[in-house]
Coordinates of C-alpha atoms in Angstrom, one line a residue:
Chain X
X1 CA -11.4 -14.5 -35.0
X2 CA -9.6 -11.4 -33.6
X3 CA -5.6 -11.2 -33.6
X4 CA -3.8 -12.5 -30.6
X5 CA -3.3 -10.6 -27.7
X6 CA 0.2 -11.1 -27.7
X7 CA 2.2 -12.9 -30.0
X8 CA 5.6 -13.8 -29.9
X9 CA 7.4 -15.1 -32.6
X10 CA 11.0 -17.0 -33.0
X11 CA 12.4 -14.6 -30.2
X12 CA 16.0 -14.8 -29.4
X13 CA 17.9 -13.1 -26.0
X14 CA 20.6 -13.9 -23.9
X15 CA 22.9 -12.7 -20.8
X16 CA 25.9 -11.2 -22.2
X17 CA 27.1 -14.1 -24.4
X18 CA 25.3 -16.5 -23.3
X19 CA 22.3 -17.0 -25.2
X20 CA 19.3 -18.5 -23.0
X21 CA 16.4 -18.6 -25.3
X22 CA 17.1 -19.5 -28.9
X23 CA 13.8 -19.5 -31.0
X24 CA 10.8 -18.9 -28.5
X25 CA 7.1 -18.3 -30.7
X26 CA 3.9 -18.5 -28.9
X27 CA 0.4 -16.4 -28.6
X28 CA -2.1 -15.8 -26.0
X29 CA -5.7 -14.9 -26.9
X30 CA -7.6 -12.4 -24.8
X31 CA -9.3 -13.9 -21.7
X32 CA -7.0 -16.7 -22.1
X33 CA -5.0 -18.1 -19.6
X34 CA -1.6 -19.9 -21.1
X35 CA 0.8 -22.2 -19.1
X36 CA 4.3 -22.0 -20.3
X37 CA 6.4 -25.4 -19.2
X38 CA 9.5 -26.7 -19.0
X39 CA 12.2 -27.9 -16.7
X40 CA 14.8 -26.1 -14.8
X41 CA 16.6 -23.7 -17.9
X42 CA 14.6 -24.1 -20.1
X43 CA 14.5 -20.6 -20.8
X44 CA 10.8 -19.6 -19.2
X45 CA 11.3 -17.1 -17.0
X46 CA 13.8 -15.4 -19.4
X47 CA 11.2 -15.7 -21.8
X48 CA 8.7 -13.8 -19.6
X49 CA 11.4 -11.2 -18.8
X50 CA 12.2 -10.6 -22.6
X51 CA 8.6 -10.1 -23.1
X52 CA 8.9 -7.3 -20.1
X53 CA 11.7 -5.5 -21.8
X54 CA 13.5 -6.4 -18.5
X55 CA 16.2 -8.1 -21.2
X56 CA 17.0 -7.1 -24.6
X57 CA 16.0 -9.2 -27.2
X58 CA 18.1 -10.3 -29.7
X59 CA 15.8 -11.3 -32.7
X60 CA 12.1 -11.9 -32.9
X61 CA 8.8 -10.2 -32.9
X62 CA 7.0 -9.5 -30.0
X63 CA 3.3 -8.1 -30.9
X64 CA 1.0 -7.0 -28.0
X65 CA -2.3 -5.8 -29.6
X66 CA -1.1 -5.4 -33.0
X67 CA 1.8 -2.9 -31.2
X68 CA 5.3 -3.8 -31.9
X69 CA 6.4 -3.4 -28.4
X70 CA 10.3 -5.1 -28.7
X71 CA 12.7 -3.2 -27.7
X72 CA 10.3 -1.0 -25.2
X73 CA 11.8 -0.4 -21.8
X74 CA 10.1 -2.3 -18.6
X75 CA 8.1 0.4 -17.6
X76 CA 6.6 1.5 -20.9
X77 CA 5.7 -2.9 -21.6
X78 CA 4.1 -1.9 -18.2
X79 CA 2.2 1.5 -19.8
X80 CA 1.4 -0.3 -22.9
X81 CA -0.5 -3.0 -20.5
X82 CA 1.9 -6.0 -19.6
X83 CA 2.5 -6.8 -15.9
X84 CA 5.0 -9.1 -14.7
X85 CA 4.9 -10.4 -10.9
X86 CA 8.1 -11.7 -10.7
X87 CA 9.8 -14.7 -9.3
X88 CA 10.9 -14.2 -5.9
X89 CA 7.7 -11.2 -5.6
X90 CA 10.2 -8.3 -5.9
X91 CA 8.3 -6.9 -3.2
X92 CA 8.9 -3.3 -1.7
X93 CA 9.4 -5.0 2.3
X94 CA 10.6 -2.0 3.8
X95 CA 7.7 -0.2 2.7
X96 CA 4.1 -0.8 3.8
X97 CA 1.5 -3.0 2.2
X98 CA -0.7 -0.4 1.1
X99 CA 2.8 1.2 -0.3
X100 CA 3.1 -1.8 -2.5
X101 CA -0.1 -2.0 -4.1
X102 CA -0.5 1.7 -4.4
X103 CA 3.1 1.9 -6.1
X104 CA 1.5 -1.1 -8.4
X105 CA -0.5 1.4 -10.0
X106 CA 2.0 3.9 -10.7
X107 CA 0.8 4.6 -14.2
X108 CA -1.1 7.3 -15.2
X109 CA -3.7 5.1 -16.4
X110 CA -4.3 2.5 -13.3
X111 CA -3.8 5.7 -11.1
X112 CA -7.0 7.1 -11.7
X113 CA -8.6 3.7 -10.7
X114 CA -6.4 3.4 -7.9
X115 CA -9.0 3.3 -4.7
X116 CA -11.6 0.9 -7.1
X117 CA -8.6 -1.1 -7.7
X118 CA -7.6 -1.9 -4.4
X119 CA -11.0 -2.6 -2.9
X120 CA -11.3 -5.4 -5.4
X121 CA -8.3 -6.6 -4.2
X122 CA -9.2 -5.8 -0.7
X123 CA -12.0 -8.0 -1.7
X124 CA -9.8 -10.8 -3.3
X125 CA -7.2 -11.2 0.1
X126 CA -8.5 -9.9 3.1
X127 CA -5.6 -10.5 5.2
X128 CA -3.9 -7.7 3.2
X129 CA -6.5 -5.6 3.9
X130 CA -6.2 -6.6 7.8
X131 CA -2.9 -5.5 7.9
X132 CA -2.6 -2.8 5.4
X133 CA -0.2 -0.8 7.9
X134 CA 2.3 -3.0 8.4
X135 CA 6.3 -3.4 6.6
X136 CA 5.5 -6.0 3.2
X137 CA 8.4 -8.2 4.6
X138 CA 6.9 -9.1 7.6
X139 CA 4.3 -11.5 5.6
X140 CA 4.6 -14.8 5.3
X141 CA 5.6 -16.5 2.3
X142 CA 1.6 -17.1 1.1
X143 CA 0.6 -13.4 2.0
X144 CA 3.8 -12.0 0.2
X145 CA 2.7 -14.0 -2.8
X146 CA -1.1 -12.6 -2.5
X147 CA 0.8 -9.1 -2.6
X148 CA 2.7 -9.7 -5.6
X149 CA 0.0 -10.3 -7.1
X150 CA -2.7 -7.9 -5.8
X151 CA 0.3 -5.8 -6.5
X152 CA 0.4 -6.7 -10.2
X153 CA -3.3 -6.1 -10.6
X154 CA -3.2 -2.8 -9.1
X155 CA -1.9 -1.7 -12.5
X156 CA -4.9 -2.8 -14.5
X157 CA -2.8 -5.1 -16.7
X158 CA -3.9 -6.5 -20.2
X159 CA -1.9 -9.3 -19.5
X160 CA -1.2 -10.7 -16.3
X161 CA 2.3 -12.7 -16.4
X162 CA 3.7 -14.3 -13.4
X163 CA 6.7 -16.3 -13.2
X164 CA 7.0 -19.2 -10.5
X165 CA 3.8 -17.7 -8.3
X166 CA 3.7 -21.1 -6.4
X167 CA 7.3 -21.6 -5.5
X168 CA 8.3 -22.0 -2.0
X169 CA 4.9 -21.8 -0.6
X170 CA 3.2 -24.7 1.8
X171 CA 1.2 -26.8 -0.1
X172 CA -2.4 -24.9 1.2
X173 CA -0.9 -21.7 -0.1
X174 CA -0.2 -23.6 -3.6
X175 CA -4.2 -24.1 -3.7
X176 CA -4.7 -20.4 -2.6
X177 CA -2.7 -19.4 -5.5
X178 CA -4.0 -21.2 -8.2
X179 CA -7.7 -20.9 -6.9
X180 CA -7.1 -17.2 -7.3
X181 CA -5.4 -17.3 -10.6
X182 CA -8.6 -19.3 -11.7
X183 CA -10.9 -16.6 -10.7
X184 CA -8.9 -14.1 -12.4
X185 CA -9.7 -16.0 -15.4
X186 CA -13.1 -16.2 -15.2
X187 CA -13.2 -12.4 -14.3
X188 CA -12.0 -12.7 -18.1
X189 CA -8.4 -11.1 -17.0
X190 CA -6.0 -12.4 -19.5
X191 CA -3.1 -14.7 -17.8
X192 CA 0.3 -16.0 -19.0
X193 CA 1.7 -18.1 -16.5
X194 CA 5.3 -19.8 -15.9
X195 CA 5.4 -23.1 -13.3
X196 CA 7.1 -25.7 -12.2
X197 CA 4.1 -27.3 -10.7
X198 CA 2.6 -28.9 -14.0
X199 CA -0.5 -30.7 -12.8
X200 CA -1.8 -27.1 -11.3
X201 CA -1.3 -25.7 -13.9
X202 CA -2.7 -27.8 -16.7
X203 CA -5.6 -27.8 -14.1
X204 CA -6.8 -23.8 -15.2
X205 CA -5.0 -23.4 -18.5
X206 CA -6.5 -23.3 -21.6
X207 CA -3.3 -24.1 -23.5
X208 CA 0.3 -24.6 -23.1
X209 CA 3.5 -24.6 -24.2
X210 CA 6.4 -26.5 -23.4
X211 CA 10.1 -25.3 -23.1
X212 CA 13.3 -27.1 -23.9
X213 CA 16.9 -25.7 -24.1
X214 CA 15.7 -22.0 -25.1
X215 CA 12.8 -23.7 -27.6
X216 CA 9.1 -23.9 -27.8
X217 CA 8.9 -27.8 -29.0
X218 CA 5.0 -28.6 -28.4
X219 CA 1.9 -26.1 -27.9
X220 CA -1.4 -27.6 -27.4
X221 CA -5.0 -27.5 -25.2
X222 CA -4.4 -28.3 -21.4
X223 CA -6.1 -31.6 -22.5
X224 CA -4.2 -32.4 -24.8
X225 CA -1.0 -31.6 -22.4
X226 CA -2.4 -34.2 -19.8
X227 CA -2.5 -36.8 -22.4
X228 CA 0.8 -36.2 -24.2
X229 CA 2.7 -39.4 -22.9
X230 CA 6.1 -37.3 -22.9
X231 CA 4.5 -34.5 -20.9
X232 CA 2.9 -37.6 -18.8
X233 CA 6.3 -39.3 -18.1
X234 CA 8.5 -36.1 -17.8
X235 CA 6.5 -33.6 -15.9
X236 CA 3.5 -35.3 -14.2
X237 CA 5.2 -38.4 -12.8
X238 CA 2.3 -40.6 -14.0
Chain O
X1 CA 21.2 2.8 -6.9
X2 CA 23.9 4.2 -4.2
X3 CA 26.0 7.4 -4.9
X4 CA 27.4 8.6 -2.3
X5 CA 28.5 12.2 -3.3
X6 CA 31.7 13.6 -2.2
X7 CA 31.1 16.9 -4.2
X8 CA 27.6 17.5 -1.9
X9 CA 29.4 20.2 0.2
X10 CA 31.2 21.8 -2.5
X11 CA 27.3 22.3 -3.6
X12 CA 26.6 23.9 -0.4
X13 CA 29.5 25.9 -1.5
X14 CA 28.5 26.8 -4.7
X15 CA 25.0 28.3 -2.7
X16 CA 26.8 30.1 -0.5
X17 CA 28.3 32.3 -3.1
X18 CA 25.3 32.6 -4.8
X19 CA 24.1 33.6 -2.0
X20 CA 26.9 36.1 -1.7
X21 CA 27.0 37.5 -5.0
X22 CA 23.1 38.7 -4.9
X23 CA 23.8 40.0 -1.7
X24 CA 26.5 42.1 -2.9
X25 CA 25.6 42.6 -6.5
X26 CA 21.7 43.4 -5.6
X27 CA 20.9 43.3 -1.5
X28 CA 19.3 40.7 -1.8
X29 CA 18.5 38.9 1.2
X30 CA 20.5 35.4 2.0
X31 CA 17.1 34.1 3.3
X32 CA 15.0 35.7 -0.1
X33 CA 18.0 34.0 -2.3
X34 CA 16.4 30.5 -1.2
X35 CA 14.3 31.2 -3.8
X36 CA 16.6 31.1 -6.2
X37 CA 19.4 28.9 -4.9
X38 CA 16.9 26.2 -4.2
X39 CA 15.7 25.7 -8.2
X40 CA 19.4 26.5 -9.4
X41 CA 20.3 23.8 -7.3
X42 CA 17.9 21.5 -8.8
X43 CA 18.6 22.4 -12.2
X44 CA 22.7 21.9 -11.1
X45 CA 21.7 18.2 -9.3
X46 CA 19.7 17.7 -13.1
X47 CA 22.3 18.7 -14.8
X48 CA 25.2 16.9 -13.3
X49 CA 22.7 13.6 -13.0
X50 CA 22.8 13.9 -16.7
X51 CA 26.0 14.7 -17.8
X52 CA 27.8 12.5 -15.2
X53 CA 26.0 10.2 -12.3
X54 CA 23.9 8.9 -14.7
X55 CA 27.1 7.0 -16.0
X56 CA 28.2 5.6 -13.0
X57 CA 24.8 4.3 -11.3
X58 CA 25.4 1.1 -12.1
X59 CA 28.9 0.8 -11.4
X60 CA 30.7 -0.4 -8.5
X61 CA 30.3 1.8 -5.6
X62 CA 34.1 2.7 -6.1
X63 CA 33.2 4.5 -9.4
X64 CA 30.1 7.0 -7.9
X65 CA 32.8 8.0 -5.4
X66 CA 35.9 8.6 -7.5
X67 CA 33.5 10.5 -10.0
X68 CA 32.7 12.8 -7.3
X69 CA 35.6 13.1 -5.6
X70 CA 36.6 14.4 -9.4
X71 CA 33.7 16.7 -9.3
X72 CA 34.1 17.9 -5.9
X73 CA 37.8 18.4 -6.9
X74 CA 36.6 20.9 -10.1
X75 CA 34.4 23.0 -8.0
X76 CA 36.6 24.0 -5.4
X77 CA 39.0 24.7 -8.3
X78 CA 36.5 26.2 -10.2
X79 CA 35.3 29.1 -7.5
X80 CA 38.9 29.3 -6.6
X81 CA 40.0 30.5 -9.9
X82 CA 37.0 32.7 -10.1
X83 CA 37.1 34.2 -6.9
X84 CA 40.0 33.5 -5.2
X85 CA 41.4 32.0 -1.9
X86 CA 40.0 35.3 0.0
X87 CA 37.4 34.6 3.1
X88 CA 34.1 36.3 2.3
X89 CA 30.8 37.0 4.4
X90 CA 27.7 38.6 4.2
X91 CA 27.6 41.9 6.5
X92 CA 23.9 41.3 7.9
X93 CA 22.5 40.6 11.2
X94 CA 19.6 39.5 12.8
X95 CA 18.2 40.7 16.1
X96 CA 19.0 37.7 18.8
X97 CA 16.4 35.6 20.3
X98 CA 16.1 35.6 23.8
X99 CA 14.2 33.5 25.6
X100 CA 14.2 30.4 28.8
X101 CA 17.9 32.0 29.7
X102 CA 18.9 31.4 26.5
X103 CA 20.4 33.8 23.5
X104 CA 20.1 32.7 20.6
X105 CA 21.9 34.9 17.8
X106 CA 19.3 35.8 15.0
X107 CA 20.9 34.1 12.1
X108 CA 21.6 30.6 14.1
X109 CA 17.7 30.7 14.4
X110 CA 17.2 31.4 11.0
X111 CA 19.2 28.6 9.9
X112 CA 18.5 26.2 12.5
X113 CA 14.3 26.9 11.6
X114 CA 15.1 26.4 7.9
X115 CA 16.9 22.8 8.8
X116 CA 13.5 21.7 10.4
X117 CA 11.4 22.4 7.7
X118 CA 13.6 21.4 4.8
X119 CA 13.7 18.1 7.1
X120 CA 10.2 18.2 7.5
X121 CA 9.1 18.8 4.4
X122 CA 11.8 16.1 2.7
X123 CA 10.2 13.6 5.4
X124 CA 6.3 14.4 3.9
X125 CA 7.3 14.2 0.3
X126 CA 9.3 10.7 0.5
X127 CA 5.9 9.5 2.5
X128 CA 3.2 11.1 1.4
X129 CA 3.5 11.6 -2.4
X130 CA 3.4 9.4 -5.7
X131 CA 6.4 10.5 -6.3
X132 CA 8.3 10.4 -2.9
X133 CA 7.4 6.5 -2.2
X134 CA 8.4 5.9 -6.3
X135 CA 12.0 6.9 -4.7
X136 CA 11.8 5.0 -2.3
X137 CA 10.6 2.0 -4.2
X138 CA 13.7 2.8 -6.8
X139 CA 16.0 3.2 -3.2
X140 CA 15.1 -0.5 -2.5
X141 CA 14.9 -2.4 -5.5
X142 CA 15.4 -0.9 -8.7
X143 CA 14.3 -3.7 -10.8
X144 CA 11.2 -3.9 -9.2
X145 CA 10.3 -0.7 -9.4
X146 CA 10.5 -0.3 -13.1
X147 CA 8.2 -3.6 -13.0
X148 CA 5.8 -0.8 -11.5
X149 CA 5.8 1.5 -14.6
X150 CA 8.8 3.5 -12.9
X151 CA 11.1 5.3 -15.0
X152 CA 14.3 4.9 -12.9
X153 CA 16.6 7.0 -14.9
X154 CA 13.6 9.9 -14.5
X155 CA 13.5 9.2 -10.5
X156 CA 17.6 9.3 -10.4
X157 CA 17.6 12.5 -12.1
X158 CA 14.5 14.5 -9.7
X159 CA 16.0 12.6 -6.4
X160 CA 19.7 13.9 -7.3
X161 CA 18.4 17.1 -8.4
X162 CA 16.3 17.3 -4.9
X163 CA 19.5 16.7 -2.7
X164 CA 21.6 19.3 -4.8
X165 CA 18.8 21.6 -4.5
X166 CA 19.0 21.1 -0.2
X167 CA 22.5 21.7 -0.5
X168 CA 23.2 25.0 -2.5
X169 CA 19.8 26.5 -0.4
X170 CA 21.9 25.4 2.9
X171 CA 25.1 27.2 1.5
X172 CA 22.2 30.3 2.0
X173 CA 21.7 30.0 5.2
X174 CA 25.9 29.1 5.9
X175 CA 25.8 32.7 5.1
X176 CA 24.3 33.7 8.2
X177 CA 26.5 32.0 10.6
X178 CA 30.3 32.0 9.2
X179 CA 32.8 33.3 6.1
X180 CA 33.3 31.2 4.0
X181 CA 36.0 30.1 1.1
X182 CA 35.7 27.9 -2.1
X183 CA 37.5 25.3 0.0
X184 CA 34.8 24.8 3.6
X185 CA 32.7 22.2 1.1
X186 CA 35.1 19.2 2.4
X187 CA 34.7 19.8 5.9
X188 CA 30.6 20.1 5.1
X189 CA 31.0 16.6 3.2
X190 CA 32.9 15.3 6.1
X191 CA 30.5 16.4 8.5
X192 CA 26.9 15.2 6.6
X193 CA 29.0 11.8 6.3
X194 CA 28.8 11.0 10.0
X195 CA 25.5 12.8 10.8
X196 CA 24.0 10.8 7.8
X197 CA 25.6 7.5 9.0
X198 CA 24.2 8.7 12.8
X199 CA 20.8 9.6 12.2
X200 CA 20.5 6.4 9.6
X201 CA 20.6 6.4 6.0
X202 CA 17.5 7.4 4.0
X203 CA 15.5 9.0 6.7
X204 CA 15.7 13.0 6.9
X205 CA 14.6 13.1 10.3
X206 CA 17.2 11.4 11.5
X207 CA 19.9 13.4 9.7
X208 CA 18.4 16.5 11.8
X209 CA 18.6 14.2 14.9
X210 CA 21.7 13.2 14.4
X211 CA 22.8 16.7 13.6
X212 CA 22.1 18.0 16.5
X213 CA 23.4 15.3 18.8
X214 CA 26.5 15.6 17.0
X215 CA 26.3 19.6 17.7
X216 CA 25.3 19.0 21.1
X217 CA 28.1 16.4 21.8
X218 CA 31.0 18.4 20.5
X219 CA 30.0 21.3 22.4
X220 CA 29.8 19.8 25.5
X221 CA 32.5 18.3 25.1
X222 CA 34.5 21.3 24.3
X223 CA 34.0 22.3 28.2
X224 CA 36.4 19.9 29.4
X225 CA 38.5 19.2 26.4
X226 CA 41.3 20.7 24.8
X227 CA 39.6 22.2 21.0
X228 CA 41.7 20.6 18.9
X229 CA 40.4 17.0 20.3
X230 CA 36.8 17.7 19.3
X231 CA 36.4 17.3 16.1
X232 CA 37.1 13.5 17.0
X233 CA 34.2 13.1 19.1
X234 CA 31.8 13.5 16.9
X235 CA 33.2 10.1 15.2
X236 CA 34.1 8.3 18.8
X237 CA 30.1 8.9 18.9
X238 CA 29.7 7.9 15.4
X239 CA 31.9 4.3 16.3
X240 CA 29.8 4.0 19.5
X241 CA 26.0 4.3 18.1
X242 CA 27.0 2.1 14.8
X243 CA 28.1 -0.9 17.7
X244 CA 24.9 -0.1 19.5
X245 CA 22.5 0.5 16.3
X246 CA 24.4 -0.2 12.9
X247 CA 21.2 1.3 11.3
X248 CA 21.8 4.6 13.0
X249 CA 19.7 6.4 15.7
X250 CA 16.6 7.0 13.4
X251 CA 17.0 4.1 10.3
X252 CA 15.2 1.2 9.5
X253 CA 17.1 -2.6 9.2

């Protein structure tokens, strides 16, 4: 079996003084897609953000195809092949849509595949294509969503990590999103993904991990997650 | 990232004696010295984004503006000390346009011609490059953008360095229309203050719009009024558009 595409190991980071994740390991094989779990604080999306280089770490290993790649600035994590769509979309919303996802593929490397790149995501969300002129913030909640996203592909990422992707949206748009992340997968695109919404997400994972006070405490198959009578009682309300 | 610089006119300063000095040292051309006052302003943008903004970007707004009120402050002191308080110009004329009734003196056309296509041209490259809509992106959310593979220390640096660059090539074309001592920049500083804030942040076209409303305004009002009152009109304006369109004549919301 070939090494992980990333793997994370006992990684530490906090705001200031306050330390938010305390010992965070975890891998993600290629063409995987891996949920990451846990209640409100538990240290996920601080997680993913450490793994951006968005926040320092303080200790641990992060290893993205057998690169060390801790202590790398955001952009080079991006140039190195990590994406982040981030919670909240961080969308551009003065600018237009085309704007976004061409500034998605800012790198030298997804900028020579820029016009292939956005007719596959064309392709994916055609209402982004339909309205390719206009200012990002005038989308709805769902189409800002699809734009983060088509966004984040635009830079041809190894890894494709979003934090929260379902958050805030009507429950129709919630299907949209996860439908879509579920094609990814099968396109073989590798996926690390942070939610709240549990039963989605167990739904197109291959594994999972879940998060308590700044600690992975229990990896395992999506199977496994649904049967898990902790995971049951705590997170799917069965 | 928001710095607003207090030193900028003190750079257009800094081109008008460059401007001066190759004039009088070599004949050269004010409007041929673009071509140098327009990289050495880059490099000077590069080089005080390096040694200095960069420290303060992510300060309080308060810091960006004491830091270059400071560097505004050195400047003026600096070309005082090397060429005194003495008004200087450039002896050269241009033959005056004439045209629809109107004269228009040779080096006010000049100038007024190089202001459209520096706008112009400032307008294509924030729209229509890689580059351009990178500082925008770094304009409107910083964090994001370095989620794009942006360097935002590297867009800082080229975006100051651009503005510097606009400033010292204006002080070439100051040249053609006034004298000038190490002191005008804070009246220049003054002035690109409200016609920023009039024409709406971030957008180049509106700085030229709103320079020459402002231009137009005072003048016209200098027909009726007494001249010491019209430098305040350009602000009563100021006061009135930001009541009708905070966002200025030309900006976005």
């Amino acid at each position: 079996m070939s090494a992980p595409l990333l793997e994370v190991s006992n990684l530490q980071a906090a705001y200031g003084e306050a330390t938010a994740i305390w010992d965070v390991s975890f891998r993600v094989d290629r063409s995987e897609l891996v949920a990451i779990l846990g209640a409100n604080g538990a240290g996920k999306t601080t997680t993913l953000r450490t793994v951006q280089g968005v926040l320092p770490q303080r200790a641990g290993k992060v290893v993205f195809d057998s690169l060390d790649i801790a202590g790398l600035p955001a952009n080079r994590v991006v140039e190195a092949g990590i994406t982040l769509v981030p919670e909240g979309r961080g969308l551009f919303s003065r600018m237009s849509i085309e704007e976004n996802l061409e500034l998605g593929a800012f790198t030298k490397r997804a900028r020579r595949n820029l016009g292939k790149n956005r007719e596959f995501v064309f392709q994916l969300f055609p209402v982004l294509k339909e309205r390719r002129k206009q200012k990002a913030g005038v989308l709805s909640g769902g189409e800002q969503q699809m734009l983060a996203v088509g966004r984040g592909l635009m830079s041809e990422p190894r890894l494709l990590m979003l934090d929260e992707p379902s958050l805030g949206l009507a429950p129709m748009m919630v299907v949209k999103v996860f439908q879509t992340l579920g094609e990814l997968k099968k396109e073989g695109l590798t996926i690390l993904l942070v939610e709240q919404n549990v039963e989605a997400s167990l739904e197109i994972a291959d594994r999972a991990y879940l998060l308590e006070n700044g600690r992975t405490i229990l990896e395992g198959t999506a199977d496994e997650f649904r049967g898990n009578p902790t995971i049951k009682e705590s997170y799917l309300g069965l | 990232m928001k710095v607003a610089n207090i030193a900028h006119g003190d750079f257009v300063t800094i081109g008008a004696y460059a401007s001066y000095w190759l004039f009088v040292l070599s004949g050269v051309n004010p409007i041929l010295s673009l071509l140098f006052t327009i990289p050495f302003g880059f490099a000077l943008g590069a080089a005080s984004y390096l040694t200095l903004v960069r420290r303060v970007v992510d300060s309080p707004e308060l810091m960006p503006l004491f830091m270059t009120f400071g560097l505004s402050t050195l400047i003026s002191s600096l070309l005082l000390y090397l060429y005194s308080p003495t008004q200087r110009g450039v002896p050269i004329s241009f033959a005056p346009l004439d045209g629809l009734g109107v004269i228009l003196p040779g080096g006010v056309a000049i100038a007024a011609t190089y202001a459209v296509v520096a706008a112009v041209a400032l307008r294509l490259f924030l729209q229509k490059t890689f580059l351009g809509k990178a500082i925008r992106a770094v304009m409107e959310n910083r964090a994001s953008a370095t989620l794009m593979g942006i360097n935002p220390g590297r867009v800082g640096l080229i975006s100051f360095g651009i503005g510097i660059s606009i400033a010292t090539s204006v002080g070439s074309m100051i040249v053609l229309l006034q004298s000038f001592t190490p002191l005008m920049g804070g009246d220049f500083t003054l002035l690109s203050f409200v016609i920023v804030v009039l024409g709406g942040l971030g957008s180049p076209i509106g700085a030229l719009v709103g320079g020459v409303v402002l231009g137009v305004v005072e003048n016209i009002a200098s027909l009726w009024l007494n001249a010491a009152v019209t430098p305040a009109i350009g602000f009563v304006v100021l006061v009135i558009v930001l009541i009708v369109r905070p966002y200025g004549l030309m900006g976005s919301k």
